[in-house]
PDB file of C-alpha atoms and ligand atoms in Angstrom:
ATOM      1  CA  UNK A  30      20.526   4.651 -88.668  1.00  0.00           C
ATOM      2  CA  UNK A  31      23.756   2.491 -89.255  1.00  0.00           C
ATOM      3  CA  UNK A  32      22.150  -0.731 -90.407  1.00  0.00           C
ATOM      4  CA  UNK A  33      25.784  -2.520 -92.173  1.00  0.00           C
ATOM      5  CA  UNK A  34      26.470  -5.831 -93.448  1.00  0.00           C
ATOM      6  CA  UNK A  35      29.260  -8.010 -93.467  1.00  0.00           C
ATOM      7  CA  UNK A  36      30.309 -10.767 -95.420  1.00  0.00           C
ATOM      8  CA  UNK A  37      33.446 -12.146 -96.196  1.00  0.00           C
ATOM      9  CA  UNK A  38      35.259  -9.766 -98.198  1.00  0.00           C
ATOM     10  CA  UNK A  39      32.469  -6.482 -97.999  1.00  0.00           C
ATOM     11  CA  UNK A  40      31.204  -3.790 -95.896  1.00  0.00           C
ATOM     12  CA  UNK A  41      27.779  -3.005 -96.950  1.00  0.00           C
ATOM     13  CA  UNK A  42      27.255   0.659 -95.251  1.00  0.00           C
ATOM     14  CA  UNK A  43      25.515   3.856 -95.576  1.00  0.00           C
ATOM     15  CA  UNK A  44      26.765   6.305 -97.679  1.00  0.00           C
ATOM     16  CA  UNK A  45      29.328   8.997 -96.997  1.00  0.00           C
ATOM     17  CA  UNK A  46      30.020  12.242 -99.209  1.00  0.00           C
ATOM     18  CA  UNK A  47      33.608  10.673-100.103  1.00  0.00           C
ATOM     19  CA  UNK A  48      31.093   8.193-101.934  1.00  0.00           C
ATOM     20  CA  UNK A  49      30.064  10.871-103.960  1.00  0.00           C
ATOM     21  CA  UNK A  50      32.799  11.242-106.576  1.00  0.00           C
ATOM     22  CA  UNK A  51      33.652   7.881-106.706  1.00  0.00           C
ATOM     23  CA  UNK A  52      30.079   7.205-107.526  1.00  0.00           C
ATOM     24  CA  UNK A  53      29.471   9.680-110.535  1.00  0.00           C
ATOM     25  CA  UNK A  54      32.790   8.512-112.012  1.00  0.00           C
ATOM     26  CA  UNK A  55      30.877   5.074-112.399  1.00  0.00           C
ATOM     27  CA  UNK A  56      27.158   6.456-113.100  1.00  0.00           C
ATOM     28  CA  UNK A  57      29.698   8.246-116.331  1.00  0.00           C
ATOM     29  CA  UNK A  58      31.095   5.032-117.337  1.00  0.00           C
ATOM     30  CA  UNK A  59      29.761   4.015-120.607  1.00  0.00           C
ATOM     31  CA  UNK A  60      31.103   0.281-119.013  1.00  0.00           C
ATOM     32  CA  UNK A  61      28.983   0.241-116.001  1.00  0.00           C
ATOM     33  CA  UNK A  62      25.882   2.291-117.389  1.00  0.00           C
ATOM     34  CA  UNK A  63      25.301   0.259-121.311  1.00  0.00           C
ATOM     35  CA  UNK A  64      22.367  -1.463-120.444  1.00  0.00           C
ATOM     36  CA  UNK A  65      20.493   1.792-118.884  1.00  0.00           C
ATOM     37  CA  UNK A  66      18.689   4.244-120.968  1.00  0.00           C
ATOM     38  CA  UNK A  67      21.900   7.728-120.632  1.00  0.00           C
ATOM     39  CA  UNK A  68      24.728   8.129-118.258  1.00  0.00           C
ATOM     40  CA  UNK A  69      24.267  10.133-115.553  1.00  0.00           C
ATOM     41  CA  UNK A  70      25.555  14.331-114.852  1.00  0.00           C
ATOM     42  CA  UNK A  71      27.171  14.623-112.030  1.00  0.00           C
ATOM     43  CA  UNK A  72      24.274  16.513-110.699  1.00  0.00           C
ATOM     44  CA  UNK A  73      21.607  13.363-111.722  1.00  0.00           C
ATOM     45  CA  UNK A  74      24.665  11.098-109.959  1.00  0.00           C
ATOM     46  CA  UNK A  75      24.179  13.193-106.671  1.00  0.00           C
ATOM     47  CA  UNK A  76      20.492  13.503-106.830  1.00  0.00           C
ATOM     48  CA  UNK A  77      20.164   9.260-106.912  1.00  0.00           C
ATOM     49  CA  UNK A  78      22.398   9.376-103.672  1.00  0.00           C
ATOM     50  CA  UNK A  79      19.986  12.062-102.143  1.00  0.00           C
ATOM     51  CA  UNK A  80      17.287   9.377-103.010  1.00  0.00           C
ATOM     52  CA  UNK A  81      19.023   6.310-101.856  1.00  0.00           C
ATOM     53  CA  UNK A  82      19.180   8.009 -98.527  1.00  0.00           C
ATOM     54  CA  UNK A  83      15.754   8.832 -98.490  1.00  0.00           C
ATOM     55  CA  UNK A  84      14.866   5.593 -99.596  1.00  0.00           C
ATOM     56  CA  UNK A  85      16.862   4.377 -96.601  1.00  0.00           C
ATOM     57  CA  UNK A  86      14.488   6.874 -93.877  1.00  0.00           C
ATOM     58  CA  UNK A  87      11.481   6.062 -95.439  1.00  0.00           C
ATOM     59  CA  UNK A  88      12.191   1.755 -95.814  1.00  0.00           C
ATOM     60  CA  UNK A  89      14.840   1.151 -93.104  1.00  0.00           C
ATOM     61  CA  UNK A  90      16.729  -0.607 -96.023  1.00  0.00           C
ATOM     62  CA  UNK A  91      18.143   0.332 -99.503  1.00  0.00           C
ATOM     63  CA  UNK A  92      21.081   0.114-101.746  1.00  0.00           C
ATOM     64  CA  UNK A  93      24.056  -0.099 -99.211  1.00  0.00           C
ATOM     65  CA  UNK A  94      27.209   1.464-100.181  1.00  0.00           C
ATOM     66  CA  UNK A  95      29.821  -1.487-100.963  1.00  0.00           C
ATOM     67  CA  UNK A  96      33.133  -1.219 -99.980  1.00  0.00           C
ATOM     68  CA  UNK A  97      36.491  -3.721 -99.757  1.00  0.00           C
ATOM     69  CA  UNK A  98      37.568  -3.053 -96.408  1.00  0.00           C
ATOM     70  CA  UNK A  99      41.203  -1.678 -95.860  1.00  0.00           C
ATOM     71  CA  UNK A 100      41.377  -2.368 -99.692  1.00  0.00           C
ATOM     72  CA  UNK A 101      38.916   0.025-101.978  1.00  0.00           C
ATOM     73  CA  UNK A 102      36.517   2.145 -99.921  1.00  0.00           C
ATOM     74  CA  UNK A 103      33.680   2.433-102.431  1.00  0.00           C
ATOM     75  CA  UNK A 104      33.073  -0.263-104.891  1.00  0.00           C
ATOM     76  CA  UNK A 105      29.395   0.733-105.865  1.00  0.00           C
ATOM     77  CA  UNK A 106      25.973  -0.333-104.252  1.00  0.00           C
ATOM     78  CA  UNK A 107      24.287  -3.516-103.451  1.00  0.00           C
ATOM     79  CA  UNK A 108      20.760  -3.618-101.815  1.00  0.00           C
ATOM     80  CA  UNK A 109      17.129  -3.392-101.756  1.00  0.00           C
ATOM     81  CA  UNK A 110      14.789  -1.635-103.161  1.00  0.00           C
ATOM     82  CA  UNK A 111      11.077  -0.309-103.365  1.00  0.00           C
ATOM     83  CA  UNK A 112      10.325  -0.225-107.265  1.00  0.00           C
ATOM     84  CA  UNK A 113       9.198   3.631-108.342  1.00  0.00           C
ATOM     85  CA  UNK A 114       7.093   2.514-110.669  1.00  0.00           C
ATOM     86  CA  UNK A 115       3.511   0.251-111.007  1.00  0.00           C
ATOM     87  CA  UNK A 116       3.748  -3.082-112.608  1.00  0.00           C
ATOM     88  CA  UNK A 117       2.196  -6.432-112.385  1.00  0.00           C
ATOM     89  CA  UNK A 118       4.388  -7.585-109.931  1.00  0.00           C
ATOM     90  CA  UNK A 119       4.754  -4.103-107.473  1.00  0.00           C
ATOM     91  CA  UNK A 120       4.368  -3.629-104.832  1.00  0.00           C
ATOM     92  CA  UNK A 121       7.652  -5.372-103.921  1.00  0.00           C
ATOM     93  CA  UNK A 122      11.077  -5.508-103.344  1.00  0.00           C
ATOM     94  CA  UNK A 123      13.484  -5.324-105.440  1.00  0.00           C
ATOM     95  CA  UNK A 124      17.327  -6.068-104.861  1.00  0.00           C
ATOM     96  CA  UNK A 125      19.741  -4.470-107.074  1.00  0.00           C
ATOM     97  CA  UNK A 126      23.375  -3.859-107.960  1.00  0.00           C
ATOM     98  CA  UNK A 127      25.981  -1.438-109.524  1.00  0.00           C
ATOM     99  CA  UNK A 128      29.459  -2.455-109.249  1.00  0.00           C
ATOM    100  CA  UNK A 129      33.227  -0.446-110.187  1.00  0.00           C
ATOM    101  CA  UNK A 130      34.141  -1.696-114.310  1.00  0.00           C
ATOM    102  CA  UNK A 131      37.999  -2.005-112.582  1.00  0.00           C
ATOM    103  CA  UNK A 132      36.162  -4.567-110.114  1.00  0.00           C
ATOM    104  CA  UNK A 133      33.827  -6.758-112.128  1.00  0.00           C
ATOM    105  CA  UNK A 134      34.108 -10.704-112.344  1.00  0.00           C
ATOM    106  CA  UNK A 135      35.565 -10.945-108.778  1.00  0.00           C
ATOM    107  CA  UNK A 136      32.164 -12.229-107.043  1.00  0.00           C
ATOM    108  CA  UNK A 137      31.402  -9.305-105.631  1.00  0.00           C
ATOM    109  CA  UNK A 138      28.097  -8.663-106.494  1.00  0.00           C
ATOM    110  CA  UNK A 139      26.985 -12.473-105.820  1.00  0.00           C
ATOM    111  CA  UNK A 140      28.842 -11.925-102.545  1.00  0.00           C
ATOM    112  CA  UNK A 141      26.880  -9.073-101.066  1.00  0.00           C
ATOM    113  CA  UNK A 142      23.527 -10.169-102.919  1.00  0.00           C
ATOM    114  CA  UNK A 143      23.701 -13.058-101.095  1.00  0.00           C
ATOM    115  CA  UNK A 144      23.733 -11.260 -97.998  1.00  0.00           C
ATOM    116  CA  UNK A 145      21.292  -8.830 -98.683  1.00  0.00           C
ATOM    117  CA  UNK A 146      18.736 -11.722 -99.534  1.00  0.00           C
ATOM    118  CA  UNK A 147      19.438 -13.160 -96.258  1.00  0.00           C
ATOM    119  CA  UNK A 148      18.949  -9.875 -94.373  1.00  0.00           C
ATOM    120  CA  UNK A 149      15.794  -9.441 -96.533  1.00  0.00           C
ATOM    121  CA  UNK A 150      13.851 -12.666 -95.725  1.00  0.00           C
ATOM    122  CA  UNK A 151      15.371 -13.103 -92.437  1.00  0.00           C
ATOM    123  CA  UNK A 152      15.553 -10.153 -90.840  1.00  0.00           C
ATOM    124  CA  UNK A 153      12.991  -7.567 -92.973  1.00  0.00           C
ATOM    125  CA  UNK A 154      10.306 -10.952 -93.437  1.00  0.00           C
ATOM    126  CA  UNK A 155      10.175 -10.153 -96.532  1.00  0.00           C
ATOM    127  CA  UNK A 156       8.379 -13.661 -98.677  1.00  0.00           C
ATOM    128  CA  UNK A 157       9.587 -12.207-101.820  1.00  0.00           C
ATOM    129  CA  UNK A 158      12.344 -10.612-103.867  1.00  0.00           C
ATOM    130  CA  UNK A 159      12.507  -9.524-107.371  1.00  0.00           C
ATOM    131  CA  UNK A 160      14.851  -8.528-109.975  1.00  0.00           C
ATOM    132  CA  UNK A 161      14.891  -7.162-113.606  1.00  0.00           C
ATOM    133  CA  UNK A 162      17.189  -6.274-116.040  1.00  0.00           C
ATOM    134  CA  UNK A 163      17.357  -5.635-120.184  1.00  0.00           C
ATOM    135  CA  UNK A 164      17.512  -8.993-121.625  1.00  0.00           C
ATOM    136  CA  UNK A 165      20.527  -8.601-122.823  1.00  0.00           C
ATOM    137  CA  UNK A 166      22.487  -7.735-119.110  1.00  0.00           C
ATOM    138  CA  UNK A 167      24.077 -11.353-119.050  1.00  0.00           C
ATOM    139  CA  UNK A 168      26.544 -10.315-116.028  1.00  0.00           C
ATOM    140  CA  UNK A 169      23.427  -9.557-114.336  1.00  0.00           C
ATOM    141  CA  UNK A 170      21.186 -12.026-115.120  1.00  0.00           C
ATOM    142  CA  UNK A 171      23.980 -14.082-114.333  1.00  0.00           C
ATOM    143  CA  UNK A 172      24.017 -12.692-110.718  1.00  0.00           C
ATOM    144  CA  UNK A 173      20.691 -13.620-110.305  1.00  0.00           C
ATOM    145  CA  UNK A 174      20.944 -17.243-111.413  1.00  0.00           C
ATOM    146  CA  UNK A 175      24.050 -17.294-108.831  1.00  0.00           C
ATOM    147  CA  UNK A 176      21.540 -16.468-106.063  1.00  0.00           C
ATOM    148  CA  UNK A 177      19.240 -18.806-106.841  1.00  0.00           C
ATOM    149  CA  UNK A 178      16.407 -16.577-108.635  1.00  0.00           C
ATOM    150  CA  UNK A 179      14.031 -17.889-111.299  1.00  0.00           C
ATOM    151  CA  UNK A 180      12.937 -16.833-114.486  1.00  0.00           C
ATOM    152  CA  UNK A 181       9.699 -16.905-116.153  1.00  0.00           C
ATOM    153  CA  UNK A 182       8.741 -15.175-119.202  1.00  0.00           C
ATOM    154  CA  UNK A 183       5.034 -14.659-118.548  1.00  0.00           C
ATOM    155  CA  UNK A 184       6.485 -11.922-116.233  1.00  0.00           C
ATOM    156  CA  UNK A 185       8.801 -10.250-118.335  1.00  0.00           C
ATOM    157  CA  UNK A 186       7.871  -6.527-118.767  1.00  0.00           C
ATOM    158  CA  UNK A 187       8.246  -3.303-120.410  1.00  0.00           C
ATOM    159  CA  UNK A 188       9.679  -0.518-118.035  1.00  0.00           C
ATOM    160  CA  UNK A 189       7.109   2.226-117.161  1.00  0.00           C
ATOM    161  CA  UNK A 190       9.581   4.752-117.062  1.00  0.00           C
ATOM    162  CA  UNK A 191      11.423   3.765-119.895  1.00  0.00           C
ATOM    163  CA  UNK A 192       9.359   5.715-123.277  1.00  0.00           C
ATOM    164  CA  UNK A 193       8.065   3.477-125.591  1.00  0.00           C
ATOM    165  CA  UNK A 194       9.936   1.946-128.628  1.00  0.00           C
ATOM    166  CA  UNK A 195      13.375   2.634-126.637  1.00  0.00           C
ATOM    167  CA  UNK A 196      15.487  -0.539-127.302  1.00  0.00           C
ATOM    168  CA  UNK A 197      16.134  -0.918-123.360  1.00  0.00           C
ATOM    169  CA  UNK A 198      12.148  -0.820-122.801  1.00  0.00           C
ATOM    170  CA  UNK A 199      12.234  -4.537-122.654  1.00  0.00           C
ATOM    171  CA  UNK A 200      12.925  -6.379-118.921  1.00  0.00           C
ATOM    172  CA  UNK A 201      13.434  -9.613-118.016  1.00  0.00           C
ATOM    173  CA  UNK A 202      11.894 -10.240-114.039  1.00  0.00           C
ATOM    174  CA  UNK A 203      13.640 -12.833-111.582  1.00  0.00           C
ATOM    175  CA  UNK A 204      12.004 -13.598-108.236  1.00  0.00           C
ATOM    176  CA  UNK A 205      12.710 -15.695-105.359  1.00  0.00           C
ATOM    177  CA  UNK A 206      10.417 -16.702-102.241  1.00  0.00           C
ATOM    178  CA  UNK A 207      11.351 -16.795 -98.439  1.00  0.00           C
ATOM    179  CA  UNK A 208      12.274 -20.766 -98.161  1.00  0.00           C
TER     180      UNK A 208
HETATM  181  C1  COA B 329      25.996  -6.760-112.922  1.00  0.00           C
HETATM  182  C2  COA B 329      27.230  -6.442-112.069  1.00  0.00           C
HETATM  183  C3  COA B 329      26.797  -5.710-110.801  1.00  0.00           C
HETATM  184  C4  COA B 329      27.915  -7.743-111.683  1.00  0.00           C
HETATM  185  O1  COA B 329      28.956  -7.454-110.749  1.00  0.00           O
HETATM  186  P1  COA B 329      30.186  -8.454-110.498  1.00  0.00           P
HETATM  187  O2  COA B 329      30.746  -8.123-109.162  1.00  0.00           O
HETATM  188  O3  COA B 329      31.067  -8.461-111.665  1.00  0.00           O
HETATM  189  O4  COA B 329      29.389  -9.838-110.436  1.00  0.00           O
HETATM  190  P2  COA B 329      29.981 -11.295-110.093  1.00  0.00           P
HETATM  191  O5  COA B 329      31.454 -11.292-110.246  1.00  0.00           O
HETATM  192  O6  COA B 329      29.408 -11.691-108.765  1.00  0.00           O
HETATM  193  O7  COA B 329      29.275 -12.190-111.212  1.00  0.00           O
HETATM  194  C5  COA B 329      29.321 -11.833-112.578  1.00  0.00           C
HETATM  195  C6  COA B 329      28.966 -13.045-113.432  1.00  0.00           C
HETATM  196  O8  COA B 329      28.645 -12.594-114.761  1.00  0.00           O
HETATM  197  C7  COA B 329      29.429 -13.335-115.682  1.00  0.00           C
HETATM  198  N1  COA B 329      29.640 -12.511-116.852  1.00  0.00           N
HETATM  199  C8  COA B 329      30.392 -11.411-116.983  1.00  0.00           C
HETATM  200  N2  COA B 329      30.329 -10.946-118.234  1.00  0.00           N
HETATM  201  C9  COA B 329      29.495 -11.774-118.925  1.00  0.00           C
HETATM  202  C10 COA B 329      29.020 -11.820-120.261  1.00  0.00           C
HETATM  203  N3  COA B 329      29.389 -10.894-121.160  1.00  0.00           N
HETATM  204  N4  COA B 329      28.176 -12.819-120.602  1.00  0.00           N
HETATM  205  C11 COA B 329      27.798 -13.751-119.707  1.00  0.00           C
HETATM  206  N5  COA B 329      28.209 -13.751-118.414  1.00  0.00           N
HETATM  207  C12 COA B 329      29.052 -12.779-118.035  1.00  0.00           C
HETATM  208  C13 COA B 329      30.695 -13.623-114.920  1.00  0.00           C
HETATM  209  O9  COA B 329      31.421 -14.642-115.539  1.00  0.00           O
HETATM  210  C14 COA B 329      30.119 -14.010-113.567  1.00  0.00           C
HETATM  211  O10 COA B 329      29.560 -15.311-113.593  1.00  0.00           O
HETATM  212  P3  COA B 329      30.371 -16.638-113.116  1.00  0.00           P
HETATM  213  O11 COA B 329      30.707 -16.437-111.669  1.00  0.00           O
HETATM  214  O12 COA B 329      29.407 -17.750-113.351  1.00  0.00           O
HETATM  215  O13 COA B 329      31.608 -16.712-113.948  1.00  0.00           O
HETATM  216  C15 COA B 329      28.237  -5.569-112.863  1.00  0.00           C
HETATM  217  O14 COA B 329      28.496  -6.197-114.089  1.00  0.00           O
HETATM  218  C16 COA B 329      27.731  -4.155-113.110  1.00  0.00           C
HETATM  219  O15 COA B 329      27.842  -3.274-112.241  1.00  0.00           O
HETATM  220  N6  COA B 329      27.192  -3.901-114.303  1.00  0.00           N
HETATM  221  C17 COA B 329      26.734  -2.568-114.658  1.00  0.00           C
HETATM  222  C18 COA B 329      25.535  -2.099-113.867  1.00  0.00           C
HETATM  223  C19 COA B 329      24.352  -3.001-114.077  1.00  0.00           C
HETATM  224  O16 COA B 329      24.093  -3.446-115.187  1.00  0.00           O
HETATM  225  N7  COA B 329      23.626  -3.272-112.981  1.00  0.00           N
HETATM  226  C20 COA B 329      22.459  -4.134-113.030  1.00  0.00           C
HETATM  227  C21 COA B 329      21.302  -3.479-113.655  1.00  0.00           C
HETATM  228  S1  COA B 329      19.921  -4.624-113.767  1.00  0.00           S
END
């Protein structure tokens, strides 16, 4: 399957095993990985790749591998996503984003996102995506405001697979229909 996606400045491909490295130096970043509940081993960094793939057999879609063509070949992942867990708003689709520290605050993120919400309703059919992320994830939340999600508080959540009383149980949820 080589489902890619262009946009102006990004590749959005699958992944390669020269993502690997590149990827668990981020997934260790205490930068990229404050809002999530522990960094991630190497071998935890590998094992999400082996499920991103799968992810990608199962769906036909997932969390491309970003990368700045000619310029940086792995930037981190933008893409789609079935949710793991039940909540009030699953089943759906979820479109999510991981991003380089040294890269941050160049549009990246909104670029691809963009894209990938495009490809979603337009060629998937999807009617809806969602998004979540701690309250406190402004460069995030910020990302989805950028794309034109919404917020409502009657859906915010706490994370099933977050344990209770954990300060990062907390979520914020963003959707936005087809138009
Ligand atoms: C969220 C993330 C993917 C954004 O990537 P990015 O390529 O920097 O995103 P963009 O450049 O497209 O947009 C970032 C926006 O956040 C804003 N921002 C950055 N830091 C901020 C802060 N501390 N407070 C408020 N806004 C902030 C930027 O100014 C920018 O908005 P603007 O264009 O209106 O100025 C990146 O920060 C990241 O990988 N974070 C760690 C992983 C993560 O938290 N993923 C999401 C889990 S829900």
């Amino acid at each position: 399957m080589a489902i890619e996606i262009r946009t102006q400045r990004l590749l959005l491909r699958q992944w390669s095993s020269a993502d690997l490295d590149p990827f668990a130096d981020m997934n260790a970043d205490p930068r990229v990985m404050e809002y999530f509940p522990s960094l991630l081993s190497r071998e935890e960094s590998d094992a999400a790749v082996g499920r991103i793939r799968a992810h990608f057999e199962r769906h036909r879609f997932g969390l491309w591998a970003a990368e700045i063509p000619d310029v940086a070949p792995f930037i981190g992942f933008v893409g789609l996503a079935v949710p793991r867990f039940e909540a009030h708003f699953t089943p759906c689709v979820e479109i999510g984003w991981r991003v380089a520290a040294d890269q941050w605050n160049r549009g990246y993120a909104t670029e691809a996102a963009r894209a990938v919400l495009k490809y979603g309703f337009e060629i998937i059919g999807l009617s809806e995506i969602v998004s979540f992320a701690v309250p406190i994830n402004l460069p995030s939340r910020r990302v989805m405001e950028k794309i034109g999600m919404t917020h409502n508080s009657a859906d915010d959540f706490d994370h099933p697979l977050i344990p209770e009383g954990h300060p990062l149980r907390r979520h914020v949820l963003y959707r936005k229909r087809r138009e």
